[in-house]
Tab-separated table of C-alpha atoms in Angstrom:
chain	number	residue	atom	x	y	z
A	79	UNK	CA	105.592	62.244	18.674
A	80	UNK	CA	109.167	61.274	18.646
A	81	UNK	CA	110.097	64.674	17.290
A	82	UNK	CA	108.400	65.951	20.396
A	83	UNK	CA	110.386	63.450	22.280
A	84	UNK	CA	113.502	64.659	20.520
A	85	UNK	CA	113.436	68.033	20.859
A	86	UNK	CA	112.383	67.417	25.202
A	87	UNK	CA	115.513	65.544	25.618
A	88	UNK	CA	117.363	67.937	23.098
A	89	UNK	CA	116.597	70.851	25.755
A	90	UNK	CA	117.265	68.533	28.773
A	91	UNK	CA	120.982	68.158	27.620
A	92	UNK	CA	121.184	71.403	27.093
A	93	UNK	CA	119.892	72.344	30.762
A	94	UNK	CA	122.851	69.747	32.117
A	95	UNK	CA	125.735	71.472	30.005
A	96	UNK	CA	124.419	74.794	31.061
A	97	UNK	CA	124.377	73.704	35.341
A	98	UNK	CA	127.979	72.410	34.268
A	99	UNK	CA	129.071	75.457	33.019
A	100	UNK	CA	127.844	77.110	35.832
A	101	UNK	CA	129.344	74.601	38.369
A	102	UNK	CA	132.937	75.363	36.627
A	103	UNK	CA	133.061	78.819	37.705
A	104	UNK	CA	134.772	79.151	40.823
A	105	UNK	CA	133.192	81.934	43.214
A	106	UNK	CA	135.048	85.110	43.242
A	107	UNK	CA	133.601	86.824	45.883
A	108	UNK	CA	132.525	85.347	49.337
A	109	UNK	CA	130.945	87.715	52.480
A	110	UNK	CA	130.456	86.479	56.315
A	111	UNK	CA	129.268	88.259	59.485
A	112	UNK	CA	132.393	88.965	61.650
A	113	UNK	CA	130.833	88.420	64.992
A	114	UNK	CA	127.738	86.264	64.177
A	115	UNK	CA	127.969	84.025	67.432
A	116	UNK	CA	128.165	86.972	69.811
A	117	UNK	CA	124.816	88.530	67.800
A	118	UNK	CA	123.239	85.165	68.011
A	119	UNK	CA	124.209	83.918	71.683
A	120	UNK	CA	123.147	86.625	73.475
A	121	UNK	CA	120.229	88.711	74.684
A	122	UNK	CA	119.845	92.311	73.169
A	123	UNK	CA	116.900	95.155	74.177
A	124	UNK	CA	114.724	97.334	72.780
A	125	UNK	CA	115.928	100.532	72.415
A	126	UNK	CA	120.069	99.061	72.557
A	127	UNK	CA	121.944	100.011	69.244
A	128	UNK	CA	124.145	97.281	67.922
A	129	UNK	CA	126.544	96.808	64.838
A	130	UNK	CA	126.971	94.150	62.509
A	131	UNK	CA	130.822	93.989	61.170
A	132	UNK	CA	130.537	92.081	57.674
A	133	UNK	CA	133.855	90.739	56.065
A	134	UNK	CA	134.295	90.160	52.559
A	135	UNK	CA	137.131	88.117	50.443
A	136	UNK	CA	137.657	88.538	46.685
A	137	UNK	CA	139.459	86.022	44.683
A	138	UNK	CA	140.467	85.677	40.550
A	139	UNK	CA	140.967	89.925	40.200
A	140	UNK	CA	137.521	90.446	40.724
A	141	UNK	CA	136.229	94.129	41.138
A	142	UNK	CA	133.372	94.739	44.249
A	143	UNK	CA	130.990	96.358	42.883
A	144	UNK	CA	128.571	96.857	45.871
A	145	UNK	CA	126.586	95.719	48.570
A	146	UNK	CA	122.383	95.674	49.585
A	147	UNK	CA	119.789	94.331	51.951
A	148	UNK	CA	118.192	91.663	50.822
A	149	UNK	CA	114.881	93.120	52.552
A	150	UNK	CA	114.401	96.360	54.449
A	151	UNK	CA	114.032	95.972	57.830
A	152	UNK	CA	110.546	96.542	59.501
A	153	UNK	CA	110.650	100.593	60.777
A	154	UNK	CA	108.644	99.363	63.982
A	155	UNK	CA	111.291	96.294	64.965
A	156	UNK	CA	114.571	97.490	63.839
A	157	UNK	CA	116.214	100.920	62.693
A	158	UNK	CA	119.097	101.730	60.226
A	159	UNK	CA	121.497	104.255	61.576
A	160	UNK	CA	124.065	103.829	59.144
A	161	UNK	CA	122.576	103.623	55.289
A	162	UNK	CA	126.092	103.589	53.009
A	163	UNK	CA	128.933	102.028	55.224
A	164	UNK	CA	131.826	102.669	53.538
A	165	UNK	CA	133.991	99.199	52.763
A	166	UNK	CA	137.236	99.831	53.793
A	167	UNK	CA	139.822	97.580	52.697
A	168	UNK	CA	141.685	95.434	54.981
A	169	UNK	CA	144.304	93.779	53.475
A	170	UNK	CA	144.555	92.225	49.864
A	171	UNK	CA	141.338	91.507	47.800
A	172	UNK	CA	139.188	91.846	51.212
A	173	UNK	CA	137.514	94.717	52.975
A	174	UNK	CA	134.851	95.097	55.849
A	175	UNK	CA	131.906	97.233	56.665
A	176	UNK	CA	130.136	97.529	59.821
A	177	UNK	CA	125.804	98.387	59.738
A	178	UNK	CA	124.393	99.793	62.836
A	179	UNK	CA	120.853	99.412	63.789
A	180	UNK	CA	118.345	100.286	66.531
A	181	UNK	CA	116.772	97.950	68.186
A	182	UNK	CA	112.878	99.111	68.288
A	183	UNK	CA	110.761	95.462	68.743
A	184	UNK	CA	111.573	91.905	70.319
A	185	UNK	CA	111.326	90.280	66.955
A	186	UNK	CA	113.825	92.156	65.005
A	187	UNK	CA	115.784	90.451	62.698
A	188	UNK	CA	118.960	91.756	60.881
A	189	UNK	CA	118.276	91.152	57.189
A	190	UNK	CA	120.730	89.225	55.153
A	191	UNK	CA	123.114	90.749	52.823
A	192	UNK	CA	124.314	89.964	49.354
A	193	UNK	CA	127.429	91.899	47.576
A	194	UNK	CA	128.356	91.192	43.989
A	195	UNK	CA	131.747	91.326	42.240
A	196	UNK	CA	132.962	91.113	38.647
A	197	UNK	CA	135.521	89.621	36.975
A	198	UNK	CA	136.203	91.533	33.333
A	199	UNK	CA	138.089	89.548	31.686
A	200	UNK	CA	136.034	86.414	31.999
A	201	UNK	CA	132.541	88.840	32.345
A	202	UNK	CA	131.699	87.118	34.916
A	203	UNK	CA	129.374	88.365	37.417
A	204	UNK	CA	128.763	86.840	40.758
A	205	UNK	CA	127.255	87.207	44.164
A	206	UNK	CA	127.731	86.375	47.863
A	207	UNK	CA	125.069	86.480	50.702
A	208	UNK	CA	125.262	86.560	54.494
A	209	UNK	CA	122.186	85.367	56.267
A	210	UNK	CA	119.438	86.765	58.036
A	211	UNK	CA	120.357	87.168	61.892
A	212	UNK	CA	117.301	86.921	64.205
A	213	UNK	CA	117.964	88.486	67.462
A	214	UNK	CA	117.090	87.215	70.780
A	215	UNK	CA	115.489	90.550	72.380
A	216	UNK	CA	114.101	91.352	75.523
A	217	UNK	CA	111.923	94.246	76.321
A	218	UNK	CA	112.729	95.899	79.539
A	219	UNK	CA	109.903	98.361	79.722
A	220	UNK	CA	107.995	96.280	82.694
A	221	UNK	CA	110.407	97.713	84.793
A	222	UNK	CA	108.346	100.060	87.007
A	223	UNK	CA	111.440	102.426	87.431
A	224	UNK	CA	112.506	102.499	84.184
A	225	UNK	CA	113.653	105.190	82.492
A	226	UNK	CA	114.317	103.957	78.838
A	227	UNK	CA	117.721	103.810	78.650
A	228	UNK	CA	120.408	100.475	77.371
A	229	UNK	CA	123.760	102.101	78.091
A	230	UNK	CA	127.436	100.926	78.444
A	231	UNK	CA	128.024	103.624	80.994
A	232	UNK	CA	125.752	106.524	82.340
A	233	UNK	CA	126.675	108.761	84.420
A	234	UNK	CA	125.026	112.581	86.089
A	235	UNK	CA	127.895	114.804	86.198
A	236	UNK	CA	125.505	117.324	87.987
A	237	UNK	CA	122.488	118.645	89.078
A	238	UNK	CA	120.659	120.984	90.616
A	239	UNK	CA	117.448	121.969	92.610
A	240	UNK	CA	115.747	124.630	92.510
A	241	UNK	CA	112.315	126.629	93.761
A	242	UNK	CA	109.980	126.658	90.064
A	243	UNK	CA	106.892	128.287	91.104
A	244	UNK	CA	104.786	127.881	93.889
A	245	UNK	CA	104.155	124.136	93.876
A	246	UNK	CA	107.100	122.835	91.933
A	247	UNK	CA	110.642	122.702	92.008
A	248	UNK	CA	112.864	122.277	88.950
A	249	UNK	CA	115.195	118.947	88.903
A	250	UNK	CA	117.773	119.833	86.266
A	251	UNK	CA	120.161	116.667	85.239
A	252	UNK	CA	123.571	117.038	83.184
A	253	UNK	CA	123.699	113.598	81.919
A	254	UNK	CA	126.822	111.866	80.290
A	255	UNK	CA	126.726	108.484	78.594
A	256	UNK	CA	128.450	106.019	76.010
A	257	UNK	CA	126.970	103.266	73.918
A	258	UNK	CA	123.209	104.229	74.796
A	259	UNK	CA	120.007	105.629	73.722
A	260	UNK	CA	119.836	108.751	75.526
A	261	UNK	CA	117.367	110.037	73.207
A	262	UNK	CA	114.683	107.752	75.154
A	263	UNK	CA	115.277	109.105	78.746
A	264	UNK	CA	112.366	109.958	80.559
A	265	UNK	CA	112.313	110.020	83.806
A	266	UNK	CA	109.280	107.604	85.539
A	267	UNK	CA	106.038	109.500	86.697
A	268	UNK	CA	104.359	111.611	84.196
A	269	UNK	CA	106.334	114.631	85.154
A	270	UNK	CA	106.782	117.490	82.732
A	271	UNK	CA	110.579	117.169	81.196
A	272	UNK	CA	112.844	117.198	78.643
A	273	UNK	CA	116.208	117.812	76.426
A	274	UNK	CA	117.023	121.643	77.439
A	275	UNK	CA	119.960	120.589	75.056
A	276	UNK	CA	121.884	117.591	73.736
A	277	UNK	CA	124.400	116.106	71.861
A	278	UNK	CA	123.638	112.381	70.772
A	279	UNK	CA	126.922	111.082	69.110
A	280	UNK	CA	127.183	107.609	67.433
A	281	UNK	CA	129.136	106.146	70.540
A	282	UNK	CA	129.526	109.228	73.627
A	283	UNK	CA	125.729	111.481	74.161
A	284	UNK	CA	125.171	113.915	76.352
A	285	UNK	CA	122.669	116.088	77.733
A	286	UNK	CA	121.483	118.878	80.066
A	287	UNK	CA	117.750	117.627	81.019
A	288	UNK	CA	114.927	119.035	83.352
A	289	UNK	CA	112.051	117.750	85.364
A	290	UNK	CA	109.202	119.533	87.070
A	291	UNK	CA	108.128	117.939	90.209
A	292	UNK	CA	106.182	118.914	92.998
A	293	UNK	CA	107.507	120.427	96.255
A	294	UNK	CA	106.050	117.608	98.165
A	295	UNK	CA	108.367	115.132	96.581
A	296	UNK	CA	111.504	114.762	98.645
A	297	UNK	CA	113.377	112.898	96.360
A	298	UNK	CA	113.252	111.214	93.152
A	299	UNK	CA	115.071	108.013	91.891
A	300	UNK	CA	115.051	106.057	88.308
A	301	UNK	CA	116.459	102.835	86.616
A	302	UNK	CA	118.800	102.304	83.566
A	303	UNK	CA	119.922	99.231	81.992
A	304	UNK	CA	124.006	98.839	82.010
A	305	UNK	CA	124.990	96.492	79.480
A	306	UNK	CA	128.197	95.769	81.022
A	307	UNK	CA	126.767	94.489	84.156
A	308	UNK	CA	123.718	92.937	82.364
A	309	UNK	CA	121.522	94.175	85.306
A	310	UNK	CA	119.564	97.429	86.184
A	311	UNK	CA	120.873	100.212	88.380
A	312	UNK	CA	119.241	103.047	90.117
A	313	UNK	CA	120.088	106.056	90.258
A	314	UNK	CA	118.722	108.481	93.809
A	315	UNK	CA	118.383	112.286	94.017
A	316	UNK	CA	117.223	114.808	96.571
A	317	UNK	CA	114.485	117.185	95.704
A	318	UNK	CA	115.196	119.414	98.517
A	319	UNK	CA	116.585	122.696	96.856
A	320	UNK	CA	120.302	122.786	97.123
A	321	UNK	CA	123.768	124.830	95.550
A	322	UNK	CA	125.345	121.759	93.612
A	323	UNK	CA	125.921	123.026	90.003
A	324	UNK	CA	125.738	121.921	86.443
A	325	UNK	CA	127.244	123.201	82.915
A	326	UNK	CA	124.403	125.791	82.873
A	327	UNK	CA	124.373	126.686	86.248
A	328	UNK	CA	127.997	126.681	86.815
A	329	UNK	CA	129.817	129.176	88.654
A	330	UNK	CA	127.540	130.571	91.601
A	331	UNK	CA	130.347	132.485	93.071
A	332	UNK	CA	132.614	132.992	89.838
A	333	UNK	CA	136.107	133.297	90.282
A	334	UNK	CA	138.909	134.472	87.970
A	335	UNK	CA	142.349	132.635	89.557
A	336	UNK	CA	144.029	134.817	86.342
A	337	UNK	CA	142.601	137.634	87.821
A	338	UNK	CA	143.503	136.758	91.415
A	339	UNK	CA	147.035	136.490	90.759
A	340	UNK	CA	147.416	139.318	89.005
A	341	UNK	CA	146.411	141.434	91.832
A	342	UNK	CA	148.139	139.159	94.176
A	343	UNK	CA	151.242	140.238	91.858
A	344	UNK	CA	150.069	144.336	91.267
A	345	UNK	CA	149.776	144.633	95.153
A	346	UNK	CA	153.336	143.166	95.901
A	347	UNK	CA	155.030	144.895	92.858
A	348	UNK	CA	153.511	148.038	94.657
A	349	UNK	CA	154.892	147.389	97.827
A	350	UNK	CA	158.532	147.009	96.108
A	351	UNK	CA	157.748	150.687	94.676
A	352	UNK	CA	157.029	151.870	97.613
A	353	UNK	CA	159.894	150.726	99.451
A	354	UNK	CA	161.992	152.240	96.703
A	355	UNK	CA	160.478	155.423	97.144
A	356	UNK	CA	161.657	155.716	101.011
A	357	UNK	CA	165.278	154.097	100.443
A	358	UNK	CA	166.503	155.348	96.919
A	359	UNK	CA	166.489	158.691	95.164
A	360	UNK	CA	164.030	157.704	92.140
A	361	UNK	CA	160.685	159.090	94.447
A	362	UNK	CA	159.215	160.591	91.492
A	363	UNK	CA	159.768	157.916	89.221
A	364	UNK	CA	158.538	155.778	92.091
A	365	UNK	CA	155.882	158.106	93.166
A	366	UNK	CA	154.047	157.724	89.403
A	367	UNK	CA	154.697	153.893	88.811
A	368	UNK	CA	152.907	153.559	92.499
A	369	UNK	CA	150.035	155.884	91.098
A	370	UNK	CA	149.716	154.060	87.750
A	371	UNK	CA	149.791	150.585	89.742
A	372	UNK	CA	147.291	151.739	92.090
A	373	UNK	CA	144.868	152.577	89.408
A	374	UNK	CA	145.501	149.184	87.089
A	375	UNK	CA	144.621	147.216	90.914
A	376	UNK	CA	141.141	149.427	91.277
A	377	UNK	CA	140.470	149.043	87.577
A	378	UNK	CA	140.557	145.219	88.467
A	379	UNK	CA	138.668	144.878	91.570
A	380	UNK	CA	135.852	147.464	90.201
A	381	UNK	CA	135.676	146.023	86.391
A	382	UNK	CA	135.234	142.270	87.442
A	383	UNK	CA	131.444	142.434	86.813
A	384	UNK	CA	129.185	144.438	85.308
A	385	UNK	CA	126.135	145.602	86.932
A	386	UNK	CA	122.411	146.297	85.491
A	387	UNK	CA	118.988	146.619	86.311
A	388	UNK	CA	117.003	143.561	85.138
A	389	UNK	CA	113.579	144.785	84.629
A	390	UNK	CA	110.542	143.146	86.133
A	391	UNK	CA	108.584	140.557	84.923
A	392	UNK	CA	111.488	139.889	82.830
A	393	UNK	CA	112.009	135.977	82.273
A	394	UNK	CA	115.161	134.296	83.755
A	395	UNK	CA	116.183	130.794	81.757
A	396	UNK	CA	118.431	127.720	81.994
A	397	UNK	CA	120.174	128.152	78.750
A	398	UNK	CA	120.442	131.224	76.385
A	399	UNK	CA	117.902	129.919	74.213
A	400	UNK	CA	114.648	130.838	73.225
A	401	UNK	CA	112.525	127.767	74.479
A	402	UNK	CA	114.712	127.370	77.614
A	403	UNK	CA	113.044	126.440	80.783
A	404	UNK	CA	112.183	129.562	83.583
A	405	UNK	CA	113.797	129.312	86.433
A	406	UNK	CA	112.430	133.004	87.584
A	407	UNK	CA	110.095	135.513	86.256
A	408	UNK	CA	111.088	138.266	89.306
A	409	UNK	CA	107.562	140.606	90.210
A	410	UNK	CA	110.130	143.958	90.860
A	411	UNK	CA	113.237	145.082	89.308
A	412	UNK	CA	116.521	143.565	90.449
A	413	UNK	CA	119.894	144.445	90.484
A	414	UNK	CA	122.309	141.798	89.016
A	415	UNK	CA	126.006	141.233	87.828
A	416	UNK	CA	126.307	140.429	83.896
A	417	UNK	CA	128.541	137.736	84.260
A	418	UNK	CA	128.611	136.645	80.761
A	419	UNK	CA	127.180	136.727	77.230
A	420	UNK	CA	126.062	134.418	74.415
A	421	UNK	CA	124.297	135.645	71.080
A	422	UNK	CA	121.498	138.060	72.388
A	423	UNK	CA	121.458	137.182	76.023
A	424	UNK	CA	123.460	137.661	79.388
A	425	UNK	CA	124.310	135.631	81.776
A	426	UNK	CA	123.785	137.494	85.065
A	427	UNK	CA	124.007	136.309	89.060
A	428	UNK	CA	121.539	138.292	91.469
A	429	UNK	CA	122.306	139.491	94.565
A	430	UNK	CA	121.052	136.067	96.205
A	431	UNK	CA	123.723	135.033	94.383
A	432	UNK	CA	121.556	132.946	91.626
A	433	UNK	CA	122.705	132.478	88.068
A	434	UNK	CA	120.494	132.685	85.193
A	435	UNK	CA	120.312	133.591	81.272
A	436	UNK	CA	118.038	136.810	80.590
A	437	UNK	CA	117.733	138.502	76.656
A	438	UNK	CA	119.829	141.871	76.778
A	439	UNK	CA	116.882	143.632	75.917
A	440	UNK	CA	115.757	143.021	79.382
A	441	UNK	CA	118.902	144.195	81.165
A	442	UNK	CA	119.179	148.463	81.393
């Protein structure tokens, strides 16, 4: 029995020198979360990206030797958008990272982090952990108007409306935004629409979108949320078809100002020649650079388009692509101006003086 006794407070000893030992060793590596009071005191929403900036401090010649989550985050609450921030150093023995997420549910929580760090010539190993963050998030989908989007700024830099078919017209949107989740637009109504293409950066996104809506819809309005004003503002368009243009529709009446000057130029260059040719001696020298400028100025004004026939039933599109919205499908053969080219289609205007993409096939 007292052997038993013994050997119990033997190992208790032993358990006090070993928490000493332990408490001895200073920490060598110590990690915070850089803006922690702005993440904590204020409202975020669902579907708003955000970034945690982490700092980290090494002391005693320690060597990082990484960073991980403590826990993955739950897909349906919160999404990583960044998976292996890079630590950059700044300054002496520190460095920061910054993890960006996507805010999916109202009970998100960031998960904590812990980073390790060695020291090699006292093989010591030790570890440093930031806490969980729970967000305070508001969902902002009751909003009858609502259209999906958290932004910074958002902004239409365009659009256009235009006859689809015999009971709808096509709403088509160029959309420009910063710090948002353009990927969620949708416009309210249970219209048919969609990304005819985009470009969703980490920061700037933009987009050329399209909505089919009925001709008895005069106009058509919907809601995003601007973070910098912490309130909801609508945006209001008119259905009715008109001539404004966007990126794909640009150019109804295309102009070429190099063009234009240099036949401003040609034209007054041959009006010097032929003065020269009534008040000097140089007529036949005159009399061929007239001829030769004459033909470079009809070369210009008939060579500024190309014409075709576009056959019929052939299908006219947004954007030279192959899943493009229609704008047209014309019943007869047309004639048109080829206007441009991309890949294996043309860009053409009709004689109406509407712009469209059509496969070159299609074009004789």
């Amino acid at each position: 029995m007292r052997a038993g006794l013994a050997r119990y407070f033997l190992s208790f000893l032993l358990f006090l020198v070993g928490l000493q030992g332990e408490e001895v060793r200073a920490k060598v590596v110590y990690v915070k979360v850089a803006d922690l009071q702005e993440l904590t005191g204020k409202p975020v929403y669902v579907g708003q990206r955000i970034s945690v900036q982490y700092n980290l401090m090494l002391f005693s010649k320690a060597k990082f030797l990484g960073a991980e989550l403590e826990n993955l985050p739950d897909p349906k609450k919160l999404k990583r958008l960044n998976f292996t921030p890079n630590w950059v150093a700044s300054g002496t023995d520190s460095y920061s990272a910054t993890y960006s997420y996507k805010i999916l549910g109202t009970k998100a929580t960031i998960p904590a982090l812990r980073v390790s760090a060695f020291v090699q010539d006292q093989g010591y190993l030790d570890k440093s952990s930031a806490p969980a963050i729970p967000l305070q998030v508001l969902d902002l989908s009751a909003h009858p108007n609502y259209a999906g989007v958290v932004a910074n700024d958002f902004s239409v830099t365009g659009y256009k409306v235009k006859e689809y078919d015999n009971a709808n017209n096509i709403l088509v949107l160029e959309l420009q935004t910063r710090g948002a989740n353009l990927e969620d637009f949708k416009i309210p109504g249970g219209f048919k629409q969609g990304f005819e293409s985009s470009h969703l950066g980490t920061d700037d996104a933009s987009g050329v979108y399209y909505c089919i809506v009925p001709k008895s819809l005069q106009s058509l309005s919907f809601n995003y949320f601007s973070l910098q004003e912490a309130q909801f503002k609508e945006l209001h368009f008119s259905l009715i078809p008109i001539e404004e243009s966007v990126s794909t529709q640009s150019n109804l009446k295309p102009k070429n100002n190099l063009l234009l000057f240099s036949n401003i130029f040609l034209m007054a260059l041959l009006l010097v020649v032929v003065v020269c040719y009534f008040l000097t001696s140089y007529k036949n020298t005159a009399l061929v650079v007239a001829i030769l400028l004459v033909g470079v100025l009809l070369w210009n004004i008939l060579s500024t388009y190309r014409t075709g026939i576009l056959r019929a039933q052939a299908a006219i599109k947004i954007l030279p692509t192959q899943n493009s919205t229609l704008l047209a499908i014309p019943k007869e053969a047309l004639h048109v101006k080829i206007i441009g080219e991309h890949a294996k289609y043309y860009k053409i205007m009709t004689d109406d003086e509407k712009i469209g993409w059509v496969r070159k096939e299609d074009v004789e």
